[in-house]
Amino acid sequence: MGTVENSDSLRKHYGEAIARRMERRKKLQKVMMFISTAAFLGMMSSGLGAMFRSNSQSSEVNQAEEAATIISQLERQERGYQSVLQREPENQTALEGLVMVRLEQNQLEEAIAPLEKLVNLYPDVEDYQNLLKQLKADTQPAVQD
């Protein structure tokens, strides 16, 4: 019932089209959060599984293979998002995906450009702004005294 009231108040306050866009954005945020959580849990479970294996040498080989597989998957995802962005430069899903992949690859500086584009396209999404501020702070060279 709270969602219906929320939805109705959004429609009254912002108008039908904006309320639908806001609702879609909320759904997309939930999906992205679920995907991120699943990826995190998947990576954690594979690490924990390897930790409990008895043969440490095969464990090291398996970890190297898993790491190579993950890196390969992330590179394929990155190429896929870039391909979509060549056709649709303002595709929100592809921009978000590219940011997430680059963060998972620990390519913080490379994640800034698509995130800046998201901030410019969707200035009302505070998550984009907050993440951009954090990334810029994390990539700034340390000031020496």
Tab-separated table of N, CA and C in Angstrom:
chain	number	residue	atom	x	y	z
A	1	MET	N	0.817	-1.185	0.000
A	1	MET	CA	0.000	0.000	0.000
A	1	MET	C	0.861	1.249	0.000
A	2	GLY	N	2.008	1.224	0.731
A	2	GLY	CA	2.903	2.367	0.778
A	2	GLY	C	3.466	2.695	-0.588
A	3	THR	N	3.729	1.681	-1.405
A	3	THR	CA	4.286	1.896	-2.742
A	3	THR	C	3.267	2.592	-3.631
A	4	VAL	N	1.985	2.203	-3.515
A	4	VAL	CA	0.946	2.833	-4.321
A	4	VAL	C	0.805	4.292	-3.932
A	5	GLU	N	0.792	4.568	-2.610
A	5	GLU	CA	0.698	5.953	-2.151
A	5	GLU	C	1.916	6.739	-2.603
A	6	ASN	N	3.103	6.162	-2.477
A	6	ASN	CA	4.332	6.803	-2.949
A	6	ASN	C	4.233	7.116	-4.424
A	7	SER	N	3.803	6.129	-5.185
A	7	SER	CA	3.695	6.264	-6.626
A	7	SER	C	2.708	7.364	-6.984
A	8	ASP	N	1.555	7.385	-6.290
A	8	ASP	CA	0.556	8.422	-6.557
A	8	ASP	C	1.079	9.805	-6.203
A	9	SER	N	1.779	9.930	-5.087
A	9	SER	CA	2.300	11.241	-4.706
A	9	SER	C	3.387	11.696	-5.667
A	10	LEU	N	4.202	10.772	-6.176
A	10	LEU	CA	5.206	11.119	-7.186
A	10	LEU	C	4.530	11.637	-8.446
A	11	ARG	N	3.469	10.944	-8.871
A	11	ARG	CA	2.762	11.355	-10.078
A	11	ARG	C	2.158	12.754	-9.899
A	12	LYS	N	1.566	13.003	-8.731
A	12	LYS	CA	0.958	14.316	-8.483
A	12	LYS	C	2.023	15.405	-8.458
A	13	HIS	N	3.133	15.100	-7.823
A	13	HIS	CA	4.168	16.118	-7.637
A	13	HIS	C	4.992	16.353	-8.898
A	14	TYR	N	5.385	15.313	-9.590
A	14	TYR	CA	6.304	15.440	-10.715
A	14	TYR	C	5.656	15.250	-12.088
A	15	GLY	N	4.507	14.680	-12.124
A	15	GLY	CA	3.904	14.393	-13.411
A	15	GLY	C	4.103	12.941	-13.780
A	16	GLU	N	3.271	12.472	-14.662
A	16	GLU	CA	3.236	11.052	-15.021
A	16	GLU	C	4.560	10.551	-15.609
A	17	ALA	N	5.102	11.250	-16.596
A	17	ALA	CA	6.307	10.767	-17.287
A	17	ALA	C	7.506	10.722	-16.351
A	18	ILE	N	7.690	11.768	-15.578
A	18	ILE	CA	8.834	11.811	-14.658
A	18	ILE	C	8.677	10.757	-13.574
A	19	ALA	N	7.466	10.578	-13.078
A	19	ALA	CA	7.231	9.562	-12.042
A	19	ALA	C	7.544	8.174	-12.584
A	20	ARG	N	7.153	7.892	-13.843
A	20	ARG	CA	7.471	6.587	-14.431
A	20	ARG	C	8.974	6.411	-14.567
A	21	ARG	N	9.665	7.476	-15.005
A	21	ARG	CA	11.123	7.401	-15.134
A	21	ARG	C	11.770	7.169	-13.770
A	22	MET	N	11.273	7.844	-12.749
A	22	MET	CA	11.838	7.674	-11.406
A	22	MET	C	11.607	6.244	-10.913
A	23	GLU	N	10.422	5.709	-11.188
A	23	GLU	CA	10.126	4.337	-10.776
A	23	GLU	C	11.021	3.351	-11.518
A	24	ARG	N	11.232	3.575	-12.843
A	24	ARG	CA	12.129	2.722	-13.616
A	24	ARG	C	13.551	2.803	-13.080
A	25	ARG	N	13.979	4.000	-12.726
A	25	ARG	CA	15.329	4.190	-12.200
A	25	ARG	C	15.482	3.457	-10.872
A	26	LYS	N	14.446	3.514	-10.039
A	26	LYS	CA	14.503	2.794	-8.764
A	26	LYS	C	14.610	1.288	-9.000
A	27	LYS	N	13.855	0.785	-9.971
A	27	LYS	CA	13.927	-0.635	-10.284
A	27	LYS	C	15.314	-0.987	-10.796
A	28	LEU	N	15.872	-0.140	-11.670
A	28	LEU	CA	17.210	-0.386	-12.208
A	28	LEU	C	18.250	-0.373	-11.087
A	29	GLN	N	18.090	0.556	-10.144
A	29	GLN	CA	19.024	0.603	-9.018
A	29	GLN	C	18.943	-0.681	-8.194
A	30	LYS	N	17.736	-1.177	-8.001
A	30	LYS	CA	17.580	-2.425	-7.252
A	30	LYS	C	18.229	-3.585	-8.002
A	31	VAL	N	18.043	-3.630	-9.311
A	31	VAL	CA	18.640	-4.689	-10.119
A	31	VAL	C	20.165	-4.602	-10.054
A	32	MET	N	20.718	-3.388	-10.198
A	32	MET	CA	22.163	-3.206	-10.146
A	32	MET	C	22.704	-3.620	-8.766
A	33	MET	N	21.981	-3.288	-7.710
A	33	MET	CA	22.402	-3.665	-6.368
A	33	MET	C	22.393	-5.183	-6.225
A	34	PHE	N	21.350	-5.832	-6.768
A	34	PHE	CA	21.266	-7.290	-6.711
A	34	PHE	C	22.422	-7.919	-7.479
A	35	ILE	N	22.699	-7.402	-8.682
A	35	ILE	CA	23.787	-7.957	-9.501
A	35	ILE	C	25.120	-7.770	-8.791
A	36	SER	N	25.339	-6.594	-8.234
A	36	SER	CA	26.592	-6.330	-7.524
A	36	SER	C	26.746	-7.254	-6.323
A	37	THR	N	25.664	-7.427	-5.576
A	37	THR	CA	25.700	-8.304	-4.410
A	37	THR	C	25.959	-9.748	-4.833
A	38	ALA	N	25.288	-10.187	-5.904
A	38	ALA	CA	25.496	-11.549	-6.380
A	38	ALA	C	26.937	-11.754	-6.838
A	39	ALA	N	27.485	-10.761	-7.552
A	39	ALA	CA	28.869	-10.877	-8.012
A	39	ALA	C	29.826	-10.928	-6.828
A	40	PHE	N	29.581	-10.078	-5.843
A	40	PHE	CA	30.423	-10.056	-4.653
A	40	PHE	C	30.353	-11.398	-3.928
A	41	LEU	N	29.139	-11.892	-3.731
A	41	LEU	CA	28.983	-13.167	-3.028
A	41	LEU	C	29.594	-14.316	-3.828
A	42	GLY	N	29.446	-14.268	-5.139
A	42	GLY	CA	30.044	-15.302	-5.976
A	42	GLY	C	31.555	-15.310	-5.865
A	43	MET	N	32.137	-14.114	-5.895
A	43	MET	CA	33.595	-14.021	-5.782
A	43	MET	C	34.051	-14.472	-4.393
A	44	MET	N	33.288	-14.091	-3.365
A	44	MET	CA	33.651	-14.491	-2.006
A	44	MET	C	33.533	-16.000	-1.834
A	45	SER	N	32.467	-16.600	-2.382
A	45	SER	CA	32.290	-18.040	-2.202
A	45	SER	C	33.373	-18.824	-2.937
A	46	SER	N	33.790	-18.328	-4.102
A	46	SER	CA	34.860	-19.045	-4.803
A	46	SER	C	36.170	-18.936	-4.030
A	47	GLY	N	36.401	-17.804	-3.399
A	47	GLY	CA	37.603	-17.645	-2.583
A	47	GLY	C	37.559	-18.520	-1.343
A	48	LEU	N	36.401	-18.605	-0.708
A	48	LEU	CA	36.267	-19.449	0.483
A	48	LEU	C	36.377	-20.927	0.127
A	49	GLY	N	35.803	-21.308	-1.019
A	49	GLY	CA	35.896	-22.705	-1.449
A	49	GLY	C	37.339	-23.108	-1.671
A	50	ALA	N	38.102	-22.243	-2.281
A	50	ALA	CA	39.515	-22.544	-2.543
A	50	ALA	C	40.295	-22.637	-1.232
A	51	MET	N	39.910	-21.831	-0.264
A	51	MET	CA	40.628	-21.813	1.011
A	51	MET	C	40.515	-23.159	1.734
A	52	PHE	N	39.405	-23.858	1.546
A	52	PHE	CA	39.191	-25.102	2.270
A	52	PHE	C	39.682	-26.343	1.508
A	53	ARG	N	40.230	-26.171	0.363
A	53	ARG	CA	40.756	-27.326	-0.380
A	53	ARG	C	42.031	-27.832	0.299
A	54	SER	N	42.211	-29.147	0.292
A	54	SER	CA	43.337	-29.725	1.022
A	54	SER	C	44.667	-29.579	0.282
A	55	ASN	N	44.666	-29.694	-1.007
A	55	ASN	CA	45.914	-29.639	-1.760
A	55	ASN	C	46.203	-28.193	-2.124
A	56	SER	N	47.196	-27.596	-1.459
A	56	SER	CA	47.470	-26.174	-1.651
A	56	SER	C	48.002	-25.880	-3.038
A	57	GLN	N	48.760	-26.808	-3.618
A	57	GLN	CA	49.309	-26.565	-4.948
A	57	GLN	C	48.197	-26.510	-5.988
A	58	SER	N	47.270	-27.456	-5.943
A	58	SER	CA	46.158	-27.424	-6.894
A	58	SER	C	45.257	-26.230	-6.594
A	59	SER	N	45.198	-25.849	-5.330
A	59	SER	CA	44.417	-24.675	-4.958
A	59	SER	C	44.989	-23.420	-5.605
A	60	GLU	N	46.321	-23.302	-5.611
A	60	GLU	CA	46.948	-22.143	-6.238
A	60	GLU	C	46.693	-22.124	-7.734
A	61	VAL	N	46.752	-23.297	-8.356
A	61	VAL	CA	46.485	-23.396	-9.794
A	61	VAL	C	45.035	-23.021	-10.068
A	62	ASN	N	44.119	-23.551	-9.246
A	62	ASN	CA	42.697	-23.247	-9.430
A	62	ASN	C	42.432	-21.754	-9.233
A	63	GLN	N	43.070	-21.149	-8.248
A	63	GLN	CA	42.881	-19.720	-8.019
A	63	GLN	C	43.386	-18.916	-9.213
A	64	ALA	N	44.516	-19.312	-9.763
A	64	ALA	CA	45.048	-18.607	-10.929
A	64	ALA	C	44.101	-18.762	-12.119
A	65	GLU	N	43.558	-19.962	-12.293
A	65	GLU	CA	42.609	-20.201	-13.386
A	65	GLU	C	41.339	-19.385	-13.184
A	66	GLU	N	40.844	-19.359	-11.939
A	66	GLU	CA	39.641	-18.592	-11.635
A	66	GLU	C	39.879	-17.104	-11.864
A	67	ALA	N	41.033	-16.622	-11.434
A	67	ALA	CA	41.356	-15.210	-11.627
A	67	ALA	C	41.429	-14.886	-13.119
A	68	ALA	N	42.040	-15.756	-13.885
A	68	ALA	CA	42.135	-15.540	-15.334
A	68	ALA	C	40.748	-15.552	-15.967
A	69	THR	N	39.888	-16.450	-15.501
A	69	THR	CA	38.527	-16.525	-16.017
A	69	THR	C	37.756	-15.257	-15.681
A	70	ILE	N	37.874	-14.792	-14.457
A	70	ILE	CA	37.174	-13.567	-14.038
A	70	ILE	C	37.668	-12.376	-14.847
A	71	ILE	N	38.975	-12.280	-15.007
A	71	ILE	CA	39.543	-11.174	-15.788
A	71	ILE	C	39.025	-11.236	-17.222
A	72	SER	N	39.006	-12.423	-17.793
A	72	SER	CA	38.517	-12.599	-19.162
A	72	SER	C	37.048	-12.191	-19.276
A	73	GLN	N	36.236	-12.591	-18.300
A	73	GLN	CA	34.817	-12.237	-18.306
A	73	GLN	C	34.635	-10.729	-18.204
A	74	LEU	N	35.392	-10.100	-17.328
A	74	LEU	CA	35.285	-8.647	-17.171
A	74	LEU	C	35.700	-7.922	-18.448
A	75	GLU	N	36.742	-8.419	-19.102
A	75	GLU	CA	37.183	-7.802	-20.360
A	75	GLU	C	36.120	-7.949	-21.439
A	76	ARG	N	35.460	-9.110	-21.502
A	76	ARG	CA	34.380	-9.309	-22.482
A	76	ARG	C	33.208	-8.376	-22.180
A	77	GLN	N	32.872	-8.250	-20.896
A	77	GLN	CA	31.781	-7.352	-20.519
A	77	GLN	C	32.113	-5.914	-20.895
A	78	GLU	N	33.349	-5.516	-20.638
A	78	GLU	CA	33.768	-4.156	-20.962
A	78	GLU	C	33.635	-3.906	-22.475
A	79	ARG	N	34.102	-4.845	-23.281
A	79	ARG	CA	33.985	-4.699	-24.739
A	79	ARG	C	32.519	-4.627	-25.168
A	80	GLY	N	31.682	-5.418	-24.527
A	80	GLY	CA	30.247	-5.407	-24.847
A	80	GLY	C	29.610	-4.059	-24.542
A	81	TYR	N	29.909	-3.521	-23.361
A	81	TYR	CA	29.358	-2.208	-23.001
A	81	TYR	C	29.876	-1.121	-23.948
A	82	GLN	N	31.149	-1.196	-24.301
A	82	GLN	CA	31.716	-0.209	-25.220
A	82	GLN	C	31.060	-0.315	-26.594
A	83	SER	N	30.756	-1.516	-27.015
A	83	SER	CA	30.084	-1.721	-28.297
A	83	SER	C	28.695	-1.074	-28.287
A	84	VAL	N	27.961	-1.262	-27.215
A	84	VAL	CA	26.635	-0.640	-27.093
A	84	VAL	C	26.781	0.881	-27.108
A	85	LEU	N	27.774	1.392	-26.389
A	85	LEU	CA	27.952	2.841	-26.301
A	85	LEU	C	28.383	3.462	-27.633
A	86	GLN	N	29.004	2.688	-28.502
A	86	GLN	CA	29.323	3.209	-29.830
A	86	GLN	C	28.047	3.467	-30.622
A	87	ARG	N	27.051	2.610	-30.439
A	87	ARG	CA	25.769	2.774	-31.131
A	87	ARG	C	24.858	3.753	-30.397
A	88	GLU	N	24.887	3.677	-29.062
A	88	GLU	CA	24.007	4.496	-28.225
A	88	GLU	C	24.839	5.148	-27.121
A	89	PRO	N	25.478	6.289	-27.398
A	89	PRO	CA	26.419	6.892	-26.456
A	89	PRO	C	25.816	7.304	-25.110
A	90	GLU	N	24.494	7.428	-25.054
A	90	GLU	CA	23.864	7.851	-23.805
A	90	GLU	C	23.078	6.729	-23.137
A	91	ASN	N	23.361	5.486	-23.482
A	91	ASN	CA	22.667	4.343	-22.912
A	91	ASN	C	23.042	4.211	-21.435
A	92	GLN	N	22.064	4.441	-20.578
A	92	GLN	CA	22.308	4.460	-19.135
A	92	GLN	C	22.797	3.103	-18.619
A	93	THR	N	22.184	2.032	-19.078
A	93	THR	CA	22.560	0.700	-18.605
A	93	THR	C	24.002	0.374	-18.991
A	94	ALA	N	24.375	0.706	-20.239
A	94	ALA	CA	25.736	0.418	-20.697
A	94	ALA	C	26.749	1.291	-19.954
A	95	LEU	N	26.409	2.545	-19.707
A	95	LEU	CA	27.325	3.417	-18.953
A	95	LEU	C	27.518	2.894	-17.534
A	96	GLU	N	26.409	2.512	-16.886
A	96	GLU	CA	26.512	1.969	-15.528
A	96	GLU	C	27.330	0.677	-15.523
A	97	GLY	N	27.060	-0.181	-16.493
A	97	GLY	CA	27.797	-1.438	-16.573
A	97	GLY	C	29.283	-1.222	-16.776
A	98	LEU	N	29.634	-0.264	-17.642
A	98	LEU	CA	31.043	0.040	-17.894
A	98	LEU	C	31.716	0.556	-16.624
A	99	VAL	N	31.014	1.407	-15.880
A	99	VAL	CA	31.564	1.899	-14.614
A	99	VAL	C	31.801	0.735	-13.657
A	100	MET	N	30.805	-0.145	-13.525
A	100	MET	CA	30.915	-1.264	-12.581
A	100	MET	C	32.053	-2.214	-12.965
A	101	VAL	N	32.175	-2.517	-14.255
A	101	VAL	CA	33.234	-3.417	-14.712
A	101	VAL	C	34.600	-2.803	-14.422
A	102	ARG	N	34.741	-1.540	-14.705
A	102	ARG	CA	36.029	-0.892	-14.470
A	102	ARG	C	36.352	-0.812	-12.982
A	103	LEU	N	35.337	-0.649	-12.162
A	103	LEU	CA	35.583	-0.665	-10.718
A	103	LEU	C	36.018	-2.061	-10.274
A	104	GLU	N	35.369	-3.084	-10.814
A	104	GLU	CA	35.750	-4.455	-10.464
A	104	GLU	C	37.159	-4.780	-10.952
A	105	GLN	N	37.592	-4.143	-12.040
A	105	GLN	CA	38.945	-4.339	-12.558
A	105	GLN	C	39.942	-3.433	-11.828
A	106	ASN	N	39.451	-2.665	-10.890
A	106	ASN	CA	40.264	-1.702	-10.137
A	106	ASN	C	40.868	-0.642	-11.062
A	107	GLN	N	40.147	-0.288	-12.101
A	107	GLN	CA	40.544	0.771	-13.020
A	107	GLN	C	39.760	2.036	-12.656
A	108	LEU	N	40.125	2.610	-11.521
A	108	LEU	CA	39.361	3.728	-10.983
A	108	LEU	C	39.367	4.929	-11.916
A	109	GLU	N	40.525	5.292	-12.439
A	109	GLU	CA	40.594	6.471	-13.302
A	109	GLU	C	39.775	6.277	-14.580
A	110	GLU	N	39.767	5.053	-15.113
A	110	GLU	CA	39.017	4.786	-16.333
A	110	GLU	C	37.508	4.767	-16.085
A	111	ALA	N	37.095	4.597	-14.841
A	111	ALA	CA	35.664	4.592	-14.513
A	111	ALA	C	35.104	6.008	-14.408
A	112	ILE	N	35.974	7.002	-14.295
A	112	ILE	CA	35.510	8.376	-14.082
A	112	ILE	C	34.769	8.926	-15.300
A	113	ALA	N	35.295	8.743	-16.510
A	113	ALA	CA	34.677	9.338	-17.710
A	113	ALA	C	33.227	8.884	-17.919
A	114	PRO	N	32.942	7.553	-17.898
A	114	PRO	CA	31.529	7.183	-18.079
A	114	PRO	C	30.652	7.622	-16.905
A	115	LEU	N	31.241	7.700	-15.716
A	115	LEU	CA	30.474	8.157	-14.562
A	115	LEU	C	30.170	9.646	-14.676
A	116	GLU	N	31.118	10.433	-15.180
A	116	GLU	CA	30.854	11.855	-15.409
A	116	GLU	C	29.730	12.038	-16.421
A	117	LYS	N	29.708	11.184	-17.435
A	117	LYS	CA	28.647	11.258	-18.430
A	117	LYS	C	27.292	10.960	-17.787
A	118	LEU	N	27.262	9.956	-16.901
A	118	LEU	CA	26.015	9.642	-16.185
A	118	LEU	C	25.569	10.824	-15.325
A	119	VAL	N	26.511	11.471	-14.640
A	119	VAL	CA	26.179	12.629	-13.805
A	119	VAL	C	25.602	13.742	-14.671
A	120	ASN	N	26.196	13.966	-15.849
A	120	ASN	CA	25.691	15.007	-16.747
A	120	ASN	C	24.315	14.665	-17.303
A	121	LEU	N	24.100	13.386	-17.632
A	121	LEU	CA	22.817	12.964	-18.192
A	121	LEU	C	21.721	12.884	-17.133
A	122	TYR	N	22.092	12.491	-15.931
A	122	TYR	CA	21.126	12.272	-14.847
A	122	TYR	C	21.588	13.006	-13.582
A	123	PRO	N	21.546	14.338	-13.600
A	123	PRO	CA	22.072	15.106	-12.461
A	123	PRO	C	21.275	14.915	-11.169
A	124	ASP	N	20.063	14.380	-11.266
A	124	ASP	CA	19.246	14.175	-10.076
A	124	ASP	C	19.538	12.862	-9.356
A	125	VAL	N	20.402	12.017	-9.922
A	125	VAL	CA	20.745	10.740	-9.278
A	125	VAL	C	21.962	10.973	-8.383
A	126	GLU	N	21.702	11.056	-7.093
A	126	GLU	CA	22.760	11.372	-6.135
A	126	GLU	C	23.823	10.272	-6.056
A	127	ASP	N	23.435	9.026	-6.296
A	127	ASP	CA	24.405	7.930	-6.233
A	127	ASP	C	25.542	8.148	-7.227
A	128	TYR	N	25.199	8.633	-8.428
A	128	TYR	CA	26.229	8.915	-9.416
A	128	TYR	C	27.176	10.004	-8.917
A	129	GLN	N	26.587	11.063	-8.382
A	129	GLN	CA	27.398	12.186	-7.896
A	129	GLN	C	28.301	11.757	-6.745
A	130	ASN	N	27.748	10.992	-5.822
A	130	ASN	CA	28.529	10.537	-4.669
A	130	ASN	C	29.678	9.623	-5.089
A	131	LEU	N	29.389	8.700	-5.989
A	131	LEU	CA	30.431	7.787	-6.458
A	131	LEU	C	31.518	8.553	-7.205
A	132	LEU	N	31.120	9.530	-8.011
A	132	LEU	CA	32.097	10.325	-8.752
A	132	LEU	C	33.007	11.093	-7.794
A	133	LYS	N	32.425	11.702	-6.770
A	133	LYS	CA	33.240	12.420	-5.782
A	133	LYS	C	34.233	11.477	-5.107
A	134	GLN	N	33.751	10.282	-4.743
A	134	GLN	CA	34.610	9.304	-4.075
A	134	GLN	C	35.740	8.848	-4.994
A	135	LEU	N	35.408	8.567	-6.259
A	135	LEU	CA	36.431	8.129	-7.203
A	135	LEU	C	37.485	9.208	-7.418
A	136	LYS	N	37.029	10.438	-7.564
A	136	LYS	CA	37.982	11.527	-7.775
A	136	LYS	C	38.884	11.701	-6.552
A	137	ALA	N	38.308	11.542	-5.365
A	137	ALA	CA	39.112	11.641	-4.146
A	137	ALA	C	40.116	10.490	-4.061
A	138	ASP	N	39.683	9.294	-4.468
A	138	ASP	CA	40.557	8.122	-4.396
A	138	ASP	C	41.687	8.156	-5.432
A	139	THR	N	41.451	8.866	-6.530
A	139	THR	CA	42.464	8.888	-7.583
A	139	THR	C	43.360	10.125	-7.546
A	140	GLN	N	43.084	11.043	-6.625
A	140	GLN	CA	43.928	12.216	-6.485
A	140	GLN	C	45.273	11.798	-5.888
A	141	PRO	N	46.366	12.335	-6.416
A	141	PRO	CA	47.662	12.020	-5.811
A	141	PRO	C	47.721	12.556	-4.378
A	142	ALA	N	48.395	11.801	-3.547
A	142	ALA	CA	48.518	12.195	-2.131
A	142	ALA	C	49.319	13.484	-2.033
A	143	VAL	N	48.828	14.404	-1.225
A	143	VAL	CA	49.526	15.665	-1.000
A	143	VAL	C	50.583	15.445	0.061
A	144	GLN	N	51.827	15.768	-0.281
A	144	GLN	CA	52.905	15.551	0.675
A	144	GLN	C	53.158	16.846	1.442
A	145	ASP	N	53.458	16.693	2.725
A	145	ASP	CA	53.720	17.859	3.581
A	145	ASP	C	55.101	18.402	3.341
